[in-house]
Amino acid sequence: MCPVASTEASQPQVHVDLTRANTLALPGHAALYAEITSALQLTAFAGRTTDRCFILGGGSNLVLTGDFDGLVVHMAITGRELAGEDADAWYVRAGAGENWNDFVEWTLAQGWPGLENLSLIPGTVGAAPIQNIGAYGLEVAERFHSLAACDMHTGRIVDFDRNACRFGYRNSIFKQEGWYLDGRYAITEVTFRLPKVWQPLTRYADVAAELAAQGIVTANARQIAAAVIAVRQRKLPDPEQIPNVGSFFHNPVVDAAMADRLHSAHPGLPLYPQSEGRVKLAAGWLIEQAGWKGKNLGPVGMYEKQALVLVNRGGATGADVAMLMQAVQRDVRIKFGVELTPEPIFL
Ligand code: EPU
């Protein structure tokens, strides 16, 4: 599916400005930078043991801490197709460089529902499985079938099925040390499994309220997509206007005893029961209660409509982001005894 015509590796450019390549708009240069439009091109870069390698998608889950003294491979493989179909599902494949939201809209236009709750998430198809993107009651793992990735040590293309990806909450094997950050595997294409028996997921309070406000009782997939988009546009800043990477921290997951203790002391704290008695807490609530909602530290701040989103108010560096991150972590730790871990990757 991926364009086979462009097999020649482009020569890397030197000292390339990455400010516009990361949605937090942080400054930094790549010593070497290459754009890849086919899986075959990647093999030319495989085995370059002299350079550190980083695979860049949409840059929407990235904190650039400064210059990167290695090779940045910008993943720009496009293409989307129905890879197969059986009685139960459509199998839809897309190149890793496809824009995620464009891909979701395309699947809906084809009449293959299933990804609508993940509308408008910034980033690329190839990045979606890395942090197992999720929103409004759905994680991409639930619609994932398999992916292909280039082993940058050997140049071989390797397939990963759902089990091999070891998906967790905003997590997968690709976030483990040595797998992604060191540029070991470059995801080239992803195949999704979209069940033909479609179940609307409208339990999430914000989405339910949006549909109700529009007078929709039995929503179809496109209506759910529109509701999700409306909610996101209301609560989350558009990275084009206000640079950000979405939620900056994971929602912390604690044991039942800790959740009980916190709930007794803070009855307003939203709790989301998970498997094995564990409980997910709302990091945005903790950050708001710790006094950081809408508050700035230097050129960065926590967004006024969603305290979980760290925003660049203009001219920030990676060091500014790290400083605010640590201040928020410290205040949440002092007030609640809860440790917040960052969601984006630091480069
Ligand atoms: N809340 C506050 N104050 C805030 C923000 C949130 O009190 O400033 C409370 C809300 O009132 C609500 C709870 O916290 O009771 C949860 O808030 P929300 O529904 O906005 O979702 P979230 O937990 O903050 C998560 C994901 C988002 C995803 C939304 C919707 C994580 C880290 N974040 O946010 O994902 O869009 O749910 O499903 O799991 C992302 O990962 O980048 C992302 C945007």
mmCIF file of C-alpha atoms and ligand atoms in Angstrom:
data_model
loop_
_atom_site.group_PDB
_atom_site.id
_atom_site.type_symbol
_atom_site.label_atom_id
_atom_site.label_comp_id
_atom_site.label_asym_id
_atom_site.label_seq_id
_atom_site.Cartn_x
_atom_site.Cartn_y
_atom_site.Cartn_z
ATOM 1 C CA MET A 1 0.000 0.000 0.000
ATOM 2 C CA CYS A 2 2.755 2.427 0.878
ATOM 3 C CA PRO A 3 4.177 4.300 -2.104
ATOM 4 C CA VAL A 4 6.829 2.015 -3.510
ATOM 5 C CA ALA A 5 8.059 4.458 -6.129
ATOM 6 C CA SER A 6 10.011 6.507 -3.619
ATOM 7 C CA THR A 7 12.606 3.984 -2.541
ATOM 8 C CA GLU A 8 15.535 6.356 -2.544
ATOM 9 C CA ALA A 9 16.469 7.719 0.828
ATOM 10 C CA SER A 10 16.672 11.445 0.857
ATOM 11 C CA GLN A 11 19.963 12.818 2.128
ATOM 12 C CA PRO A 12 19.422 14.101 5.660
ATOM 13 C CA GLN A 13 19.345 17.862 6.043
ATOM 14 C CA VAL A 14 21.618 19.349 8.697
ATOM 15 C CA HIS A 15 20.745 21.619 11.640
ATOM 16 C CA VAL A 16 16.976 21.694 11.061
ATOM 17 C CA ASP A 17 14.734 23.891 13.216
ATOM 18 C CA LEU A 18 12.112 21.743 14.996
ATOM 19 C CA THR A 19 10.028 24.558 16.518
ATOM 20 C CA ARG A 20 7.188 24.027 14.069
ATOM 21 C CA ALA A 21 7.523 20.257 14.244
ATOM 22 C CA ASN A 22 6.309 20.042 17.865
ATOM 23 C CA THR A 23 2.876 21.249 18.947
ATOM 24 C CA LEU A 24 4.229 22.870 22.129
ATOM 25 C CA ALA A 25 6.305 25.064 19.771
ATOM 26 C CA LEU A 26 9.465 24.561 21.820
ATOM 27 C CA PRO A 27 12.757 25.583 20.208
ATOM 28 C CA GLY A 28 15.470 23.136 19.206
ATOM 29 C CA HIS A 29 17.350 21.834 16.205
ATOM 30 C CA ALA A 30 17.965 18.354 14.859
ATOM 31 C CA ALA A 31 21.597 17.766 13.902
ATOM 32 C CA LEU A 32 20.253 15.616 11.031
ATOM 33 C CA TYR A 33 16.706 15.429 9.684
ATOM 34 C CA ALA A 34 15.128 13.251 7.018
ATOM 35 C CA GLU A 35 11.579 12.932 5.804
ATOM 36 C CA ILE A 36 10.467 9.393 4.989
ATOM 37 C CA THR A 37 7.605 8.703 2.587
ATOM 38 C CA SER A 38 7.988 4.953 2.130
ATOM 39 C CA ALA A 39 8.944 1.986 4.277
ATOM 40 C CA LEU A 40 11.723 1.118 1.862
ATOM 41 C CA GLN A 41 13.380 4.484 2.372
ATOM 42 C CA LEU A 42 13.693 3.694 6.056
ATOM 43 C CA THR A 43 15.975 0.761 5.454
ATOM 44 C CA ALA A 44 18.627 3.158 4.170
ATOM 45 C CA PHE A 45 18.782 4.651 7.648
ATOM 46 C CA ALA A 46 18.720 1.330 9.477
ATOM 47 C CA GLY A 47 21.918 0.314 11.188
ATOM 48 C CA ARG A 48 23.305 3.860 11.459
ATOM 49 C CA THR A 49 24.771 3.129 14.839
ATOM 50 C CA THR A 50 26.753 6.366 14.905
ATOM 51 C CA ASP A 51 23.630 8.520 15.221
ATOM 52 C CA ARG A 52 20.940 8.532 17.863
ATOM 53 C CA CYS A 53 17.664 8.289 16.018
ATOM 54 C CA PHE A 54 14.243 9.699 16.862
ATOM 55 C CA ILE A 55 11.084 8.960 14.868
ATOM 56 C CA LEU A 56 8.912 12.059 14.674
ATOM 57 C CA GLY A 57 5.210 11.964 13.837
ATOM 58 C CA GLY A 58 2.976 14.971 14.440
ATOM 59 C CA GLY A 59 5.080 16.102 17.412
ATOM 60 C CA SER A 60 1.924 16.331 19.515
ATOM 61 C CA ASN A 61 3.167 14.223 22.409
ATOM 62 C CA LEU A 62 6.663 15.599 22.605
ATOM 63 C CA VAL A 63 8.592 17.921 24.911
ATOM 64 C CA LEU A 64 11.663 19.145 23.077
ATOM 65 C CA THR A 65 14.258 19.941 25.724
ATOM 66 C CA GLY A 66 16.711 21.571 23.294
ATOM 67 C CA ASP A 67 18.863 20.546 20.342
ATOM 68 C CA PHE A 68 18.887 16.866 19.383
ATOM 69 C CA ASP A 69 22.344 15.666 18.494
ATOM 70 C CA GLY A 70 21.207 12.832 16.237
ATOM 71 C CA LEU A 71 18.963 11.927 13.326
ATOM 72 C CA VAL A 72 15.293 12.891 13.379
ATOM 73 C CA VAL A 73 13.276 10.788 10.948
ATOM 74 C CA HIS A 74 10.015 12.499 10.113
ATOM 75 C CA MET A 75 7.489 9.794 9.375
ATOM 76 C CA ALA A 76 5.459 10.920 6.350
ATOM 77 C CA ILE A 77 4.250 7.604 4.919
ATOM 78 C CA THR A 78 0.721 8.121 3.591
ATOM 79 C CA GLY A 79 -1.965 5.849 2.147
ATOM 80 C CA ARG A 80 -5.179 4.298 3.427
ATOM 81 C CA GLU A 81 -7.173 1.330 2.230
ATOM 82 C CA LEU A 82 -9.579 -1.416 3.146
ATOM 83 C CA ALA A 83 -7.114 -4.226 3.774
ATOM 84 C CA GLY A 84 -9.755 -6.906 4.228
ATOM 85 C CA GLU A 85 -13.202 -7.781 5.419
ATOM 86 C CA ASP A 86 -14.871 -10.784 7.032
ATOM 87 C CA ALA A 87 -18.324 -11.448 8.428
ATOM 88 C CA ASP A 88 -17.499 -9.573 11.629
ATOM 89 C CA ALA A 89 -15.303 -6.634 10.766
ATOM 90 C CA TRP A 90 -13.606 -4.295 8.318
ATOM 91 C CA TYR A 91 -9.819 -4.205 8.457
ATOM 92 C CA VAL A 92 -8.609 -0.753 7.546
ATOM 93 C CA ARG A 93 -4.940 0.081 7.019
ATOM 94 C CA ALA A 94 -3.207 3.456 6.950
ATOM 95 C CA GLY A 95 0.319 4.751 6.568
ATOM 96 C CA ALA A 96 1.963 5.941 9.777
ATOM 97 C CA GLY A 97 2.240 9.526 8.533
ATOM 98 C CA GLU A 98 -1.482 9.993 7.891
ATOM 99 C CA ASN A 99 -3.099 12.683 10.019
ATOM 100 C CA TRP A 100 -5.152 10.891 12.675
ATOM 101 C CA ASN A 101 -8.305 12.984 12.454
ATOM 102 C CA ASP A 102 -8.337 12.951 8.638
ATOM 103 C CA PHE A 103 -8.123 9.169 8.830
ATOM 104 C CA VAL A 104 -11.000 8.945 11.324
ATOM 105 C CA GLU A 105 -13.152 11.206 9.119
ATOM 106 C CA TRP A 106 -12.318 9.100 6.078
ATOM 107 C CA THR A 107 -13.353 5.836 7.815
ATOM 108 C CA LEU A 108 -16.672 7.426 8.797
ATOM 109 C CA ALA A 109 -17.244 8.706 5.262
ATOM 110 C CA GLN A 110 -16.651 5.167 3.957
ATOM 111 C CA GLY A 111 -19.350 3.871 6.305
ATOM 112 C CA TRP A 112 -16.964 2.081 8.697
ATOM 113 C CA PRO A 113 -17.763 3.381 12.180
ATOM 114 C CA GLY A 114 -15.776 2.631 15.319
ATOM 115 C CA LEU A 115 -13.192 5.401 15.708
ATOM 116 C CA GLU A 116 -15.608 8.329 16.123
ATOM 117 C CA ASN A 117 -14.894 8.801 19.857
ATOM 118 C CA LEU A 118 -11.254 9.459 18.963
ATOM 119 C CA SER A 119 -12.070 12.347 16.604
ATOM 120 C CA LEU A 120 -9.851 15.428 16.600
ATOM 121 C CA ILE A 121 -7.000 13.904 18.615
ATOM 122 C CA PRO A 122 -3.889 15.637 17.274
ATOM 123 C CA GLY A 123 -1.102 13.554 15.768
ATOM 124 C CA THR A 124 -0.583 10.777 13.276
ATOM 125 C CA VAL A 125 -1.827 7.236 12.700
ATOM 126 C CA GLY A 126 1.622 5.835 13.519
ATOM 127 C CA ALA A 127 1.731 7.586 16.873
ATOM 128 C CA ALA A 128 -1.735 6.404 17.925
ATOM 129 C CA PRO A 129 -0.668 2.961 19.196
ATOM 130 C CA ILE A 130 2.513 4.234 20.858
ATOM 131 C CA GLN A 131 0.653 5.878 23.701
ATOM 132 C CA ASN A 132 -2.614 4.015 23.079
ATOM 133 C CA ILE A 133 -4.538 7.241 22.495
ATOM 134 C CA GLY A 134 -7.904 7.397 24.195
ATOM 135 C CA ALA A 135 -10.848 9.684 24.744
ATOM 136 C CA TYR A 136 -14.521 9.653 25.668
ATOM 137 C CA GLY A 137 -14.740 6.006 26.654
ATOM 138 C CA LEU A 138 -12.533 4.436 23.970
ATOM 139 C CA GLU A 139 -8.861 3.537 23.624
ATOM 140 C CA VAL A 140 -7.323 2.815 20.242
ATOM 141 C CA ALA A 141 -6.228 -0.636 21.503
ATOM 142 C CA GLU A 142 -9.888 -1.659 21.304
ATOM 143 C CA ARG A 143 -9.900 -1.020 17.537
ATOM 144 C CA PHE A 144 -6.336 -2.126 16.853
ATOM 145 C CA HIS A 145 -5.510 -5.150 14.723
ATOM 146 C CA SER A 146 -1.781 -5.019 13.935
ATOM 147 C CA LEU A 147 1.055 -2.783 12.834
ATOM 148 C CA ALA A 148 4.207 -3.000 10.780
ATOM 149 C CA ALA A 149 7.427 -1.425 11.982
ATOM 150 C CA CYS A 150 10.940 -1.183 10.645
ATOM 151 C CA ASP A 151 13.609 -2.513 12.993
ATOM 152 C CA MET A 152 16.121 0.313 12.687
ATOM 153 C CA HIS A 153 18.956 -1.978 13.783
ATOM 154 C CA THR A 154 18.476 -4.540 11.016
ATOM 155 C CA GLY A 155 16.230 -2.859 8.431
ATOM 156 C CA ARG A 156 13.714 -5.722 8.676
ATOM 157 C CA ILE A 157 9.975 -5.026 8.695
ATOM 158 C CA VAL A 158 8.372 -6.668 11.733
ATOM 159 C CA ASP A 159 4.659 -7.221 12.413
ATOM 160 C CA PHE A 160 3.150 -6.615 15.842
ATOM 161 C CA ASP A 161 -0.277 -7.958 16.753
ATOM 162 C CA ARG A 162 -2.372 -6.644 19.634
ATOM 163 C CA ASN A 163 -0.721 -8.846 22.277
ATOM 164 C CA ALA A 164 2.764 -7.951 21.124
ATOM 165 C CA CYS A 165 2.002 -4.250 21.611
ATOM 166 C CA ARG A 166 1.242 -4.777 25.353
ATOM 167 C CA PHE A 167 -1.226 -1.919 25.482
ATOM 168 C CA GLY A 168 -2.033 -0.241 28.778
ATOM 169 C CA TYR A 169 -3.488 3.099 29.805
ATOM 170 C CA ARG A 170 -1.651 5.610 27.556
ATOM 171 C CA ASN A 171 1.054 2.997 27.220
ATOM 172 C CA SER A 172 2.442 0.290 24.955
ATOM 173 C CA ILE A 173 5.670 -1.592 24.405
ATOM 174 C CA PHE A 174 6.787 1.288 22.175
ATOM 175 C CA LYS A 175 7.004 3.601 25.173
ATOM 176 C CA GLN A 176 9.444 1.271 26.900
ATOM 177 C CA GLU A 177 13.055 2.278 27.155
ATOM 178 C CA GLY A 178 15.036 1.289 24.098
ATOM 179 C CA TRP A 179 12.042 0.645 21.855
ATOM 180 C CA TYR A 180 10.939 4.014 20.680
ATOM 181 C CA LEU A 181 13.040 6.707 22.260
ATOM 182 C CA ASP A 182 16.207 5.067 20.980
ATOM 183 C CA GLY A 183 14.573 4.803 17.585
ATOM 184 C CA ARG A 184 14.627 0.991 17.585
ATOM 185 C CA TYR A 185 11.280 0.528 15.849
ATOM 186 C CA ALA A 186 9.726 2.927 13.362
ATOM 187 C CA ILE A 187 6.048 2.188 12.870
ATOM 188 C CA THR A 188 5.272 2.325 9.147
ATOM 189 C CA GLU A 189 1.590 1.357 8.939
ATOM 190 C CA VAL A 190 -1.273 0.395 11.236
ATOM 191 C CA THR A 191 -4.295 -1.845 10.613
ATOM 192 C CA PHE A 192 -7.509 -1.311 12.565
ATOM 193 C CA ARG A 193 -10.330 -3.774 13.116
ATOM 194 C CA LEU A 194 -13.713 -2.049 12.943
ATOM 195 C CA PRO A 195 -16.520 -4.405 14.001
ATOM 196 C CA LYS A 196 -19.556 -4.512 11.731
ATOM 197 C CA VAL A 197 -21.867 -4.732 14.725
ATOM 198 C CA TRP A 198 -21.474 -1.176 15.906
ATOM 199 C CA GLN A 199 -22.183 -0.064 19.467
ATOM 200 C CA PRO A 200 -22.432 3.665 20.167
ATOM 201 C CA LEU A 201 -20.253 4.756 23.106
ATOM 202 C CA THR A 202 -22.084 7.717 24.578
ATOM 203 C CA ARG A 203 -21.791 7.114 28.309
ATOM 204 C CA TYR A 204 -19.076 9.714 28.854
ATOM 205 C CA ALA A 205 -20.839 12.603 30.595
ATOM 206 C CA ASP A 206 -19.567 15.395 28.319
ATOM 207 C CA VAL A 207 -20.557 13.534 25.149
ATOM 208 C CA ALA A 208 -23.949 12.505 26.533
ATOM 209 C CA ALA A 209 -24.641 16.124 27.533
ATOM 210 C CA GLU A 210 -23.621 17.421 24.109
ATOM 211 C CA LEU A 211 -25.900 14.940 22.303
ATOM 212 C CA ALA A 212 -28.769 15.740 24.677
ATOM 213 C CA ALA A 213 -28.279 19.461 24.074
ATOM 214 C CA GLN A 214 -28.637 18.799 20.351
ATOM 215 C CA GLY A 215 -31.810 16.783 20.988
ATOM 216 C CA ILE A 216 -30.222 13.555 19.665
ATOM 217 C CA VAL A 217 -31.570 10.428 21.353
ATOM 218 C CA THR A 218 -30.164 7.629 19.171
ATOM 219 C CA ALA A 219 -26.874 8.917 17.841
ATOM 220 C CA ASN A 220 -25.128 7.590 14.755
ATOM 221 C CA ALA A 221 -21.349 7.508 14.442
ATOM 222 C CA ARG A 222 -21.084 10.839 12.626
ATOM 223 C CA GLN A 223 -23.222 12.546 15.248
ATOM 224 C CA ILE A 224 -20.995 11.135 17.978
ATOM 225 C CA ALA A 225 -17.937 12.397 16.095
ATOM 226 C CA ALA A 226 -19.518 15.848 15.863
ATOM 227 C CA ALA A 227 -20.350 15.818 19.586
ATOM 228 C CA VAL A 228 -16.805 14.749 20.501
ATOM 229 C CA ILE A 229 -15.382 17.495 18.285
ATOM 230 C CA ALA A 230 -17.650 20.094 19.908
ATOM 231 C CA VAL A 231 -16.601 19.017 23.414
ATOM 232 C CA ARG A 232 -12.915 18.999 22.510
ATOM 233 C CA GLN A 233 -13.118 22.422 20.878
ATOM 234 C CA ARG A 234 -14.801 23.827 23.952
ATOM 235 C CA LYS A 235 -12.412 22.381 26.537
ATOM 236 C CA LEU A 236 -9.076 21.815 24.845
ATOM 237 C CA PRO A 237 -6.906 24.492 23.253
ATOM 238 C CA ASP A 238 -6.181 24.213 19.515
ATOM 239 C CA PRO A 239 -2.399 23.686 19.290
ATOM 240 C CA GLU A 240 -2.345 26.025 16.268
ATOM 241 C CA GLN A 241 -3.596 28.853 18.491
ATOM 242 C CA ILE A 242 -2.193 27.933 21.898
ATOM 243 C CA PRO A 243 0.684 25.428 21.713
ATOM 244 C CA ASN A 244 0.104 22.322 23.872
ATOM 245 C CA VAL A 245 0.335 18.519 23.893
ATOM 246 C CA GLY A 246 -3.122 17.682 25.274
ATOM 247 C CA SER A 247 -3.142 16.156 28.741
ATOM 248 C CA PHE A 248 0.279 16.745 30.202
ATOM 249 C CA PHE A 249 -0.005 14.120 32.970
ATOM 250 C CA HIS A 250 -1.524 10.660 33.201
ATOM 251 C CA ASN A 251 -4.547 10.322 35.397
ATOM 252 C CA PRO A 252 -2.926 8.589 38.392
ATOM 253 C CA VAL A 253 -4.093 5.083 39.283
ATOM 254 C CA VAL A 254 -3.969 4.268 43.009
ATOM 255 C CA ASP A 255 -5.010 1.357 45.225
ATOM 256 C CA ALA A 256 -8.453 1.228 46.848
ATOM 257 C CA ALA A 257 -7.188 2.153 50.339
ATOM 258 C CA MET A 258 -5.502 5.301 49.039
ATOM 259 C CA ALA A 259 -8.613 6.219 46.994
ATOM 260 C CA ASP A 260 -10.799 5.799 50.106
ATOM 261 C CA ARG A 261 -8.487 7.972 52.181
ATOM 262 C CA LEU A 262 -8.440 10.694 49.550
ATOM 263 C CA HIS A 263 -12.185 10.530 49.013
ATOM 264 C CA SER A 264 -12.909 10.932 52.745
ATOM 265 C CA ALA A 265 -10.671 13.975 52.916
ATOM 266 C CA HIS A 266 -11.870 15.404 49.567
ATOM 267 C CA PRO A 267 -15.429 14.242 48.779
ATOM 268 C CA GLY A 268 -15.472 16.128 45.453
ATOM 269 C CA LEU A 269 -12.585 14.096 43.992
ATOM 270 C CA PRO A 270 -13.774 12.196 40.870
ATOM 271 C CA LEU A 271 -12.913 8.453 41.081
ATOM 272 C CA TYR A 272 -12.943 5.952 38.206
ATOM 273 C CA PRO A 273 -12.830 2.298 39.383
ATOM 274 C CA GLN A 274 -10.452 0.111 37.339
ATOM 275 C CA SER A 275 -9.719 -3.612 37.333
ATOM 276 C CA GLU A 276 -8.212 -5.365 40.374
ATOM 277 C CA GLY A 277 -9.630 -2.851 42.844
ATOM 278 C CA ARG A 278 -7.516 0.002 41.574
ATOM 279 C CA VAL A 279 -8.929 3.482 41.124
ATOM 280 C CA LYS A 280 -8.085 6.169 38.578
ATOM 281 C CA LEU A 281 -8.107 9.767 39.845
ATOM 282 C CA ALA A 282 -8.729 12.890 37.777
ATOM 283 C CA ALA A 283 -5.370 14.651 37.517
ATOM 284 C CA GLY A 284 -7.106 17.794 36.223
ATOM 285 C CA TRP A 285 -9.124 18.009 39.440
ATOM 286 C CA LEU A 286 -6.026 17.494 41.616
ATOM 287 C CA ILE A 287 -4.142 20.210 39.698
ATOM 288 C CA GLU A 288 -7.074 22.623 39.944
ATOM 289 C CA GLN A 289 -7.389 22.031 43.694
ATOM 290 C CA ALA A 290 -3.642 22.542 44.063
ATOM 291 C CA GLY A 291 -4.227 26.034 42.684
ATOM 292 C CA TRP A 292 -2.672 25.682 39.244
ATOM 293 C CA LYS A 293 -5.691 26.015 36.945
ATOM 294 C CA GLY A 294 -5.169 29.065 34.733
ATOM 295 C CA LYS A 295 -1.914 29.878 36.550
ATOM 296 C CA ASN A 296 1.357 30.637 34.757
ATOM 297 C CA LEU A 297 4.981 30.109 35.659
ATOM 298 C CA GLY A 298 7.075 32.211 33.299
ATOM 299 C CA PRO A 299 5.923 31.707 29.701
ATOM 300 C CA VAL A 300 4.009 28.457 30.409
ATOM 301 C CA GLY A 301 0.839 27.729 32.321
ATOM 302 C CA MET A 302 -1.928 25.246 33.078
ATOM 303 C CA TYR A 303 -4.891 25.950 30.794
ATOM 304 C CA GLU A 304 -7.805 27.891 32.278
ATOM 305 C CA LYS A 305 -10.499 25.540 30.898
ATOM 306 C CA GLN A 306 -8.685 22.233 31.577
ATOM 307 C CA ALA A 307 -5.988 22.213 34.243
ATOM 308 C CA LEU A 308 -4.430 19.012 32.888
ATOM 309 C CA VAL A 309 -3.235 20.791 29.750
ATOM 310 C CA LEU A 310 0.083 22.628 29.905
ATOM 311 C CA VAL A 311 0.231 25.516 27.440
ATOM 312 C CA ASN A 312 3.007 27.620 25.957
ATOM 313 C CA ARG A 313 1.916 31.247 26.266
ATOM 314 C CA GLY A 314 4.701 32.284 23.888
ATOM 315 C CA GLY A 315 8.453 31.901 23.698
ATOM 316 C CA ALA A 316 8.792 28.994 26.151
ATOM 317 C CA THR A 317 11.673 26.523 26.178
ATOM 318 C CA GLY A 318 11.836 22.908 27.338
ATOM 319 C CA ALA A 319 13.379 24.150 30.593
ATOM 320 C CA ASP A 320 10.297 26.320 31.276
ATOM 321 C CA VAL A 321 8.069 23.289 30.725
ATOM 322 C CA ALA A 322 10.181 21.162 33.074
ATOM 323 C CA MET A 323 10.048 23.858 35.746
ATOM 324 C CA LEU A 324 6.250 24.101 35.652
ATOM 325 C CA MET A 325 5.889 20.328 35.514
ATOM 326 C CA GLN A 326 7.974 19.975 38.671
ATOM 327 C CA ALA A 327 6.104 22.764 40.474
ATOM 328 C CA VAL A 328 2.727 21.137 39.716
ATOM 329 C CA GLN A 329 4.012 17.699 40.704
ATOM 330 C CA ARG A 330 5.371 19.109 43.978
ATOM 331 C CA ASP A 331 2.128 20.889 44.937
ATOM 332 C CA VAL A 332 -0.065 17.875 44.104
ATOM 333 C CA ARG A 333 2.323 15.649 46.104
ATOM 334 C CA ILE A 334 2.199 17.996 49.107
ATOM 335 C CA LYS A 335 -1.596 18.419 49.056
ATOM 336 C CA PHE A 336 -2.683 14.880 48.138
ATOM 337 C CA GLY A 337 0.350 12.585 48.459
ATOM 338 C CA VAL A 338 -0.165 11.594 44.801
ATOM 339 C CA GLU A 339 2.604 11.401 42.211
ATOM 340 C CA LEU A 340 1.811 12.757 38.744
ATOM 341 C CA THR A 341 3.724 11.304 35.808
ATOM 342 C CA PRO A 342 4.035 13.165 32.490
ATOM 343 C CA GLU A 343 2.270 11.785 29.418
ATOM 344 C CA PRO A 344 4.516 13.190 26.640
ATOM 345 C CA ILE A 345 7.935 11.914 25.672
ATOM 346 C CA PHE A 346 10.907 14.146 26.543
ATOM 347 C CA LEU A 347 13.531 14.475 23.845
HETATM 348 N N1 EPU B 1 -11.505 18.312 36.109
HETATM 349 C C1 EPU B 1 -11.447 19.349 36.997
HETATM 350 N N2 EPU B 1 -10.702 20.447 36.668
HETATM 351 C C2 EPU B 1 -10.029 20.540 35.504
HETATM 352 C C3 EPU B 1 -10.075 19.473 34.600
HETATM 353 C C4 EPU B 1 -10.832 18.349 34.925
HETATM 354 O O1 EPU B 1 -12.053 19.304 38.061
HETATM 355 O O2 EPU B 1 -9.391 21.577 35.287
HETATM 356 C C5 EPU B 1 -12.365 17.157 36.411
HETATM 357 C C6 EPU B 1 -13.579 17.134 35.493
HETATM 358 O O3 EPU B 1 -14.613 17.923 36.004
HETATM 359 C C7 EPU B 1 -13.940 15.671 35.462
HETATM 360 C C8 EPU B 1 -12.585 14.987 35.583
HETATM 361 O O4 EPU B 1 -11.669 15.951 36.120
HETATM 362 O O5 EPU B 1 -14.711 15.343 36.588
HETATM 363 C C9 EPU B 1 -12.069 14.458 34.272
HETATM 364 O O6 EPU B 1 -11.921 15.516 33.334
HETATM 365 P P1 EPU B 1 -12.149 15.325 31.757
HETATM 366 O O7 EPU B 1 -13.423 14.623 31.504
HETATM 367 O O8 EPU B 1 -11.919 16.649 31.112
HETATM 368 O O9 EPU B 1 -11.025 14.300 31.314
HETATM 369 P P2 EPU B 1 -9.504 14.084 31.795
HETATM 370 O O10 EPU B 1 -9.453 12.904 32.704
HETATM 371 O O11 EPU B 1 -8.938 15.359 32.295
HETATM 372 C C10 EPU B 1 -8.945 12.395 29.911
HETATM 373 C C11 EPU B 1 -7.844 12.166 28.933
HETATM 374 C C12 EPU B 1 -8.010 13.072 27.727
HETATM 375 C C13 EPU B 1 -9.357 12.792 27.088
HETATM 376 C C14 EPU B 1 -10.455 13.016 28.123
HETATM 377 C C15 EPU B 1 -11.806 12.632 27.602
HETATM 378 C C16 EPU B 1 -5.905 11.433 30.188
HETATM 379 C C17 EPU B 1 -4.567 11.806 30.729
HETATM 380 N N3 EPU B 1 -6.563 12.407 29.563
HETATM 381 O O12 EPU B 1 -8.806 13.718 30.400
HETATM 382 O O13 EPU B 1 -7.004 12.740 26.795
HETATM 383 O O14 EPU B 1 -9.589 13.624 25.970
HETATM 384 O O15 EPU B 1 -10.200 12.184 29.291
HETATM 385 O O16 EPU B 1 -11.895 11.239 27.502
HETATM 386 O O17 EPU B 1 -6.317 10.282 30.315
HETATM 387 C C18 EPU B 1 -4.782 13.307 26.199
HETATM 388 O O18 EPU B 1 -4.456 12.187 26.604
HETATM 389 O O19 EPU B 1 -3.932 14.102 25.707
HETATM 390 C C19 EPU B 1 -6.156 13.720 26.311
HETATM 391 C C20 EPU B 1 -6.565 14.949 25.995
#
